[in-house]
Short mmCIF file of C-alpha atoms and ligand atoms in Angstrom, two decimals:
data_model
loop_
_atom_site.label_atom_id
_atom_site.label_comp_id
_atom_site.label_asym_id
_atom_site.label_seq_id
_atom_site.Cartn_x
_atom_site.Cartn_y
_atom_site.Cartn_z
CA MET A 1 -21.76 -21.17 68.94
CA PHE A 2 -18.04 -21.57 68.47
CA PHE A 3 -18.59 -22.50 64.81
CA ARG A 4 -20.96 -19.53 64.28
CA VAL A 5 -18.32 -17.09 65.64
CA CYS A 6 -15.63 -18.65 63.47
CA ALA A 7 -17.88 -18.50 60.41
CA LEU A 8 -18.68 -14.83 61.17
CA ARG A 9 -14.99 -14.00 61.58
CA LEU A 10 -14.18 -15.76 58.35
CA ARG A 11 -16.97 -13.87 56.50
CA THR A 12 -15.81 -10.55 57.99
CA SER A 13 -12.19 -11.08 56.98
CA ALA A 14 -13.24 -12.28 53.51
CA THR A 15 -15.41 -9.16 53.14
CA SER A 16 -12.65 -6.86 54.34
CA LEU A 17 -10.23 -8.62 51.98
CA LEU A 18 -12.71 -8.10 49.14
CA CYS A 19 -13.32 -4.49 50.19
CA SER A 20 -9.66 -3.80 50.40
CA SER A 21 -9.08 -5.40 46.98
CA VAL A 22 -11.93 -3.30 45.50
CA GLY A 23 -10.38 -0.32 47.23
CA PHE A 24 -7.06 -1.29 45.69
CA GLN A 25 -8.64 -1.41 42.26
CA GLN A 26 -10.54 1.82 42.76
CA PHE A 27 -7.42 3.51 43.96
CA PHE A 28 -4.90 2.05 41.54
CA SER A 29 -6.75 1.45 38.27
CA PRO A 30 -6.87 5.14 37.26
CA LEU A 31 -3.16 5.23 38.04
CA LEU A 32 -2.57 2.07 35.99
CA HIS A 33 -4.69 3.49 33.16
CA ASN A 34 -2.74 6.75 33.27
CA ALA A 35 0.54 4.85 33.35
CA THR A 36 -0.51 2.86 30.24
CA THR A 37 -1.55 6.06 28.48
CA ILE A 38 1.70 7.75 29.45
CA THR A 39 3.66 4.71 28.16
CA THR A 40 1.72 4.79 24.85
CA MET A 41 2.08 8.56 24.63
CA SER A 42 5.82 8.22 25.02
CA SER A 43 6.09 5.30 22.53
CA LYS A 44 7.39 6.25 19.14
CA VAL A 45 5.10 5.65 16.21
CA ALA A 46 5.55 5.37 12.43
CA VAL A 47 2.73 5.50 9.88
CA VAL A 48 2.85 4.41 6.23
CA THR A 49 0.10 5.15 3.70
CA GLY A 50 -0.79 2.67 0.95
CA GLY A 51 0.85 -0.08 2.99
CA ASN A 52 -1.17 -3.05 1.78
CA LYS A 53 1.06 -3.91 -1.17
CA GLY A 54 4.07 -2.98 -3.28
CA ILE A 55 6.64 -0.53 -1.98
CA GLY A 56 4.40 0.59 0.90
CA LYS A 57 4.18 -2.91 2.33
CA ALA A 58 7.95 -3.35 1.97
CA ILE A 59 8.48 -0.03 3.80
CA VAL A 60 6.25 -1.27 6.65
CA GLN A 61 8.15 -4.56 6.73
CA ALA A 62 11.54 -2.81 6.95
CA LEU A 63 10.31 -0.32 9.58
CA CYS A 64 9.06 -3.22 11.72
CA LYS A 65 12.67 -4.42 11.78
CA GLU A 66 14.51 -1.09 11.98
CA PHE A 67 12.26 1.41 13.77
CA ARG A 68 12.13 1.36 17.56
CA GLY A 69 8.45 1.95 18.16
CA ASP A 70 4.98 1.04 16.94
CA VAL A 71 4.55 0.70 13.18
CA TYR A 72 1.19 1.25 11.48
CA LEU A 73 0.35 -0.19 8.11
CA THR A 74 -2.52 1.89 6.75
CA ALA A 75 -4.67 1.13 3.73
CA ARG A 76 -7.84 2.53 2.20
CA ASP A 77 -9.46 -0.91 2.12
CA GLU A 78 -9.71 -2.55 5.54
CA GLY A 79 -9.80 -6.10 4.10
CA ARG A 80 -6.67 -5.64 1.97
CA GLY A 81 -4.93 -3.80 4.81
CA LYS A 82 -5.66 -6.47 7.41
CA GLU A 83 -4.62 -9.22 5.02
CA ALA A 84 -1.25 -7.49 4.51
CA THR A 85 -0.90 -6.95 8.27
CA ALA A 86 -1.61 -10.65 8.88
CA SER A 87 0.99 -11.72 6.31
CA LEU A 88 3.64 -9.54 8.02
CA SER A 89 2.57 -10.84 11.44
CA ALA A 90 3.01 -14.37 10.09
CA GLU A 91 6.67 -13.46 9.46
CA GLY A 92 6.95 -12.73 13.18
CA LEU A 93 6.76 -8.95 12.82
CA LYS A 94 4.79 -6.76 15.19
CA VAL A 95 2.61 -4.54 13.07
CA ASN A 96 -0.56 -2.52 13.65
CA PHE A 97 -3.32 -1.52 11.26
CA HIS A 98 -5.41 1.62 10.78
CA GLN A 99 -7.75 2.41 7.91
CA LEU A 100 -6.68 5.45 5.90
CA ASP A 101 -7.95 6.53 2.50
CA ILE A 102 -6.05 9.64 1.52
CA ASN A 103 -8.84 10.64 -0.89
CA ASP A 104 -11.33 10.77 1.99
CA ILE A 105 -10.93 13.78 4.26
CA ASN A 106 -12.97 12.11 7.04
CA SER A 107 -10.68 9.11 6.95
CA ILE A 108 -7.65 11.44 7.19
CA THR A 109 -9.04 13.41 10.14
CA GLN A 110 -10.16 10.24 11.97
CA ALA A 111 -6.71 8.71 11.61
CA ALA A 112 -5.04 11.97 12.66
CA ASP A 113 -7.27 12.11 15.77
CA PHE A 114 -6.44 8.49 16.59
CA PHE A 115 -2.68 9.12 16.53
CA LYS A 116 -3.08 12.36 18.46
CA GLN A 117 -5.18 10.67 21.18
CA LYS A 118 -3.15 7.49 21.44
CA TYR A 119 0.41 8.74 20.94
CA GLY A 120 0.15 12.51 21.30
CA GLY A 121 1.36 12.79 17.68
CA LEU A 122 3.65 10.97 15.25
CA ASP A 123 7.37 10.36 14.85
CA VAL A 124 7.48 9.08 11.27
CA LEU A 125 5.10 9.61 8.37
CA VAL A 126 5.68 7.98 5.00
CA ASN A 127 3.32 9.29 2.33
CA ASN A 128 3.65 6.38 -0.06
CA ALA A 129 0.09 5.99 -1.44
CA GLY A 130 -0.12 6.84 -5.10
CA ILE A 131 -1.67 5.89 -8.42
CA ALA A 132 -0.67 5.81 -12.06
CA PHE A 133 -2.61 5.07 -15.23
CA LYS A 134 -1.05 2.32 -17.31
CA VAL A 135 0.68 3.50 -20.50
CA ALA A 136 -1.85 1.50 -22.52
CA ASP A 137 -4.84 3.07 -20.74
CA THR A 138 -7.14 4.73 -23.25
CA ALA A 139 -8.79 7.12 -20.76
CA PRO A 140 -8.61 10.68 -22.14
CA PHE A 141 -5.69 12.76 -20.92
CA SER A 142 -8.07 15.24 -19.28
CA GLN A 143 -9.44 12.44 -17.09
CA GLN A 144 -6.00 11.02 -16.34
CA ALA A 145 -4.85 14.49 -15.27
CA GLU A 146 -7.78 15.05 -12.92
CA VAL A 147 -7.72 11.58 -11.33
CA THR A 148 -3.94 11.35 -10.98
CA LEU A 149 -3.52 14.81 -9.50
CA LYS A 150 -6.44 14.18 -7.12
CA THR A 151 -4.64 11.34 -5.33
CA ASN A 152 -0.96 12.03 -5.88
CA TYR A 153 -0.95 15.77 -5.26
CA PHE A 154 -4.19 17.00 -3.66
CA ALA A 155 -4.74 14.02 -1.32
CA THR A 156 -1.06 13.89 -0.30
CA ARG A 157 -1.36 17.61 0.45
CA ASP A 158 -4.48 16.93 2.58
CA MET A 159 -2.49 14.29 4.49
CA LEU A 160 0.26 16.81 5.19
CA THR A 161 -2.21 19.52 6.19
CA HIS A 162 -3.63 17.27 8.92
CA PHE A 163 -0.57 15.24 9.90
CA LEU A 164 2.30 17.72 9.73
CA PRO A 165 1.13 19.61 12.85
CA LEU A 166 1.20 16.24 14.70
CA ILE A 167 4.81 15.45 13.86
CA LYS A 168 6.83 15.43 17.07
CA ALA A 169 10.24 17.00 17.57
CA GLY A 170 12.86 14.83 15.87
CA GLY A 171 10.22 13.49 13.47
CA ARG A 172 10.79 12.36 9.89
CA VAL A 173 8.45 12.89 6.95
CA VAL A 174 9.04 11.04 3.70
CA ASN A 175 7.00 11.75 0.60
CA VAL A 176 7.37 9.07 -2.05
CA SER A 177 7.74 10.94 -5.33
CA SER A 178 9.52 9.65 -8.43
CA PHE A 179 12.51 10.19 -10.72
CA VAL A 180 9.78 11.04 -13.24
CA SER A 181 9.30 14.31 -11.31
CA VAL A 182 12.80 15.47 -12.31
CA ARG A 183 12.37 14.36 -15.92
CA SER A 184 8.98 16.09 -16.12
CA LEU A 185 10.32 19.25 -14.48
CA ASN A 186 12.94 19.48 -17.24
CA MET A 187 10.15 19.22 -19.83
CA CYS A 188 8.23 22.20 -18.38
CA SER A 189 8.54 25.73 -19.78
CA GLN A 190 11.44 27.79 -18.42
CA GLU A 191 8.93 29.91 -16.54
CA LEU A 192 7.37 26.92 -14.76
CA GLN A 193 10.76 25.37 -14.03
CA LYS A 194 11.84 28.62 -12.40
CA ARG A 195 8.79 28.63 -10.12
CA PHE A 196 9.12 24.95 -9.09
CA ARG A 197 12.79 25.48 -8.30
CA SER A 198 12.36 28.80 -6.51
CA ASP A 199 12.87 29.21 -2.77
CA ASP A 200 9.86 31.46 -2.41
CA ILE A 201 7.11 29.36 -4.03
CA SER A 202 4.27 28.98 -1.51
CA GLU A 203 1.92 26.04 -1.01
CA ASP A 204 -0.92 28.19 -2.37
CA GLU A 205 1.01 29.06 -5.51
CA LEU A 206 1.97 25.42 -6.06
CA THR A 207 -1.64 24.32 -5.58
CA GLU A 208 -2.80 26.98 -8.05
CA LEU A 209 -0.26 25.69 -10.58
CA MET A 210 -1.43 22.09 -10.09
CA THR A 211 -5.05 23.22 -10.49
CA ARG A 212 -4.15 25.19 -13.62
CA PHE A 213 -2.53 22.09 -15.15
CA VAL A 214 -5.74 20.09 -14.66
CA GLU A 215 -7.87 22.90 -16.10
CA LEU A 216 -5.62 23.27 -19.13
CA ALA A 217 -5.56 19.48 -19.63
CA LYS A 218 -9.36 19.49 -19.73
CA LYS A 219 -9.20 21.99 -22.60
CA ASP A 220 -6.26 20.17 -24.20
CA GLN A 221 -4.20 23.34 -23.79
CA HIS A 222 -1.62 22.11 -21.29
CA LYS A 223 1.16 21.95 -23.87
CA GLN A 224 0.60 25.56 -24.94
CA GLY A 225 0.67 26.39 -21.21
CA GLY A 226 4.20 25.00 -20.95
CA TRP A 227 3.32 21.65 -19.31
CA PRO A 228 4.58 18.19 -20.32
CA GLU A 229 2.30 15.43 -21.61
CA THR A 230 2.40 13.43 -18.35
CA ALA A 231 -0.19 13.66 -15.62
CA TYR A 232 1.81 11.35 -13.34
CA GLY A 233 4.97 13.39 -13.90
CA VAL A 234 3.22 16.66 -13.05
CA SER A 235 1.63 15.13 -9.94
CA LYS A 236 5.09 14.09 -8.74
CA ILE A 237 6.55 17.54 -9.52
CA GLY A 238 3.87 18.66 -7.07
CA VAL A 239 4.90 16.10 -4.43
CA THR A 240 8.61 16.98 -4.66
CA THR A 241 8.02 20.76 -4.63
CA LEU A 242 5.53 20.48 -1.76
CA SER A 243 8.10 18.56 0.31
CA MET A 244 10.60 21.38 -0.22
CA ILE A 245 8.02 24.03 0.74
CA HIS A 246 7.12 22.17 3.95
CA ALA A 247 10.78 21.66 4.85
CA ARG A 248 11.44 25.41 4.53
CA ARG A 249 8.32 26.21 6.53
CA LEU A 250 9.22 23.81 9.35
CA SER A 251 12.76 25.19 9.55
CA LYS A 252 11.27 28.65 9.96
CA GLU A 253 8.33 27.86 12.26
CA ARG A 254 9.82 25.07 14.40
CA PRO A 255 13.57 25.74 14.16
CA ASN A 256 14.47 23.76 17.27
CA ASP A 257 12.43 20.64 16.51
CA GLN A 258 14.89 19.04 14.08
CA ILE A 259 12.14 17.56 11.91
CA LEU A 260 13.38 16.37 8.52
CA VAL A 261 11.08 16.38 5.48
CA ASN A 262 12.17 14.91 2.16
CA ALA A 263 10.83 13.62 -1.12
CA CYS A 264 12.33 10.50 -2.63
CA CYS A 265 12.33 8.07 -5.48
CA PRO A 266 12.24 4.37 -4.66
CA GLY A 267 13.71 3.49 -8.06
CA TRP A 268 11.95 1.49 -10.75
CA VAL A 269 10.30 -1.27 -8.74
CA ARG A 270 8.39 -4.46 -9.61
CA THR A 271 4.89 -3.72 -8.33
CA ASP A 272 1.37 -3.67 -9.71
CA MET A 273 2.05 -0.08 -10.71
CA ALA A 274 5.30 -0.56 -12.59
CA GLY A 275 4.92 -4.16 -13.79
CA PRO A 276 7.16 -7.21 -13.69
CA LYS A 277 10.03 -5.91 -15.83
CA ALA A 278 11.29 -3.32 -13.34
CA PRO A 279 14.77 -4.13 -11.98
CA LYS A 280 14.18 -3.57 -8.26
CA SER A 281 12.24 -5.73 -5.81
CA PRO A 282 9.80 -3.94 -3.45
CA GLU A 283 12.32 -4.54 -0.63
CA GLU A 284 15.01 -2.74 -2.66
CA GLY A 285 12.50 0.02 -3.45
CA ALA A 286 11.92 0.51 0.28
CA VAL A 287 15.60 1.19 1.01
CA THR A 288 15.68 4.96 0.32
CA PRO A 289 12.28 5.76 1.93
CA VAL A 290 13.30 3.80 5.05
CA PHE A 291 16.74 5.44 5.08
CA LEU A 292 15.00 8.84 5.20
CA ALA A 293 12.40 7.68 7.73
CA THR A 294 15.11 6.49 10.11
CA LEU A 295 17.69 9.29 9.78
CA PRO A 296 19.41 9.28 13.18
CA ALA A 297 18.54 11.67 15.99
CA GLY A 298 20.45 14.91 15.68
CA ALA A 299 20.84 14.65 11.88
CA SER A 300 20.23 17.94 10.09
CA GLN A 301 20.43 16.70 6.49
CA PRO A 302 19.00 15.81 4.08
CA HIS A 303 16.10 18.20 4.60
CA GLY A 304 13.87 19.60 1.86
CA LYS A 305 15.62 17.51 -0.76
CA PHE A 306 14.79 15.02 -3.47
CA VAL A 307 16.66 11.81 -2.68
CA SER A 308 17.25 8.73 -4.80
CA ASP A 309 19.53 5.77 -3.97
CA LYS A 310 20.13 7.47 -0.60
CA THR A 311 21.72 10.38 -2.49
CA VAL A 312 20.48 13.96 -2.84
CA GLN A 313 19.60 14.67 -6.46
CA THR A 314 19.69 17.93 -8.38
CA TRP A 315 16.23 19.50 -8.62
P1 NDP B 401 1.21 -0.06 -6.09
O1 NDP B 401 0.18 0.24 -7.11
O2 NDP B 401 1.76 -1.41 -5.98
O3 NDP B 401 0.69 0.37 -4.64
C1 NDP B 401 0.08 1.61 -4.44
C2 NDP B 401 -0.46 1.66 -3.05
O4 NDP B 401 -1.10 2.93 -2.86
C3 NDP B 401 -1.54 0.59 -2.82
O5 NDP B 401 -1.45 0.13 -1.50
C4 NDP B 401 -2.82 1.37 -3.02
O6 NDP B 401 -3.95 0.82 -2.36
C5 NDP B 401 -2.42 2.67 -2.36
N1 NDP B 401 -3.35 3.75 -2.66
C6 NDP B 401 -3.77 4.24 -3.84
N2 NDP B 401 -4.68 5.19 -3.65
C7 NDP B 401 -4.86 5.31 -2.31
C8 NDP B 401 -5.69 6.11 -1.48
N3 NDP B 401 -6.54 6.98 -1.99
N4 NDP B 401 -5.58 5.97 -0.15
C9 NDP B 401 -4.73 5.10 0.41
N5 NDP B 401 -3.95 4.28 -0.33
C10 NDP B 401 -4.02 4.38 -1.67
O7 NDP B 401 2.37 1.00 -6.38
P2 NDP B 401 3.88 1.07 -5.89
O8 NDP B 401 4.08 0.29 -4.67
O9 NDP B 401 4.72 0.84 -7.06
O10 NDP B 401 3.99 2.63 -5.57
C11 NDP B 401 4.15 3.18 -4.28
C12 NDP B 401 4.60 4.61 -4.44
O11 NDP B 401 5.86 4.64 -5.11
C13 NDP B 401 3.66 5.48 -5.28
O12 NDP B 401 3.58 6.76 -4.73
C14 NDP B 401 4.36 5.53 -6.63
O13 NDP B 401 3.99 6.65 -7.37
C15 NDP B 401 5.80 5.53 -6.23
N6 NDP B 401 6.77 5.11 -7.24
C16 NDP B 401 6.74 3.82 -7.71
C17 NDP B 401 7.67 3.42 -8.64
C18 NDP B 401 7.75 2.02 -9.15
O14 NDP B 401 8.61 1.75 -10.00
N7 NDP B 401 6.91 1.09 -8.70
C19 NDP B 401 8.68 4.37 -9.18
C20 NDP B 401 8.61 5.67 -8.59
C21 NDP B 401 7.69 6.01 -7.65
P3 NDP B 401 -4.98 -0.19 -3.11
O15 NDP B 401 -4.34 -1.54 -3.11
O16 NDP B 401 -6.19 -0.08 -2.27
O17 NDP B 401 -5.16 0.35 -4.51
#
């Protein structure tokens, strides 16, 4: 009898312990979940496109060391992206991966939703992804114009359309352009130069001009239309001018948010794009983009500029 009472008491206290621990979980786990979400929401986050190799990977690497927050390497190909992420992790860096093909609008919106859900937005966006035909490529100029503008201008613009509204106060947006944009601008007709340099050019007007270049290139009439013989150069004129348009718009629409948007040139860098003879290493190429991505809180300049070697250049 004595043993049965003891056993009953033991079972009762074990059950009440279990019940109370279940109660604890039921009561506290939503709180813990909310606390985790709040912590993630308040964490800073930086995102780099085309991060699987070249300058993009070096930008991710430097941000992992210099940026206080979560860093996302993104790439269009999951395999190449995860391989790059693993190689940076092997260096002891804490890096995250998300798939992002800037030519695929679904991929852009899915990534944008992910960062909105998980972090409530973004603190740093580096639009680095880009393409260039090799000088020796025999593809007709019309094709080079269409393909190059598609990624470098139109897809970068799609990225900004979906990501710019997510940039948090104090955020930094860096669009990797090129010194070739300045050279190509100077080769445009006076009329085009005036528009690209004007303070009142709108995103729609710029997009119409980029579209017109592609249409003229298809008819081999781009030179008569006042455009230079470089699809890459024109695409980067688009990237630089678009950065300036967005900077002006943000200053007007979100004047108190202190978001800084700039275009930059990484320099001539040894990558698959530029070849082995370029003077700068990818790490050196990352210096100016990372400088702009990590401009200190409270900074008001540079904003809406084209920056090379950490210095504002004449546009
Ligand atoms: P790389 O060719 O080495 O790397 C380009 C990166 O962009 C790759 O990760 C590539 O991915 C990615 N990419 C291309 N298309 C897409 C897409 N649709 N979606 C997502 N990612 C994409 O070039 P660099 O590192 O040299 O160039 C990086 C940036 O710097 C470019 O914008 C380039 O124009 C610019 N730049 C480079 C200079 C240089 O000297 N290297 C000089 C001036 C500017 P994948 O591997 O899948 O192809």
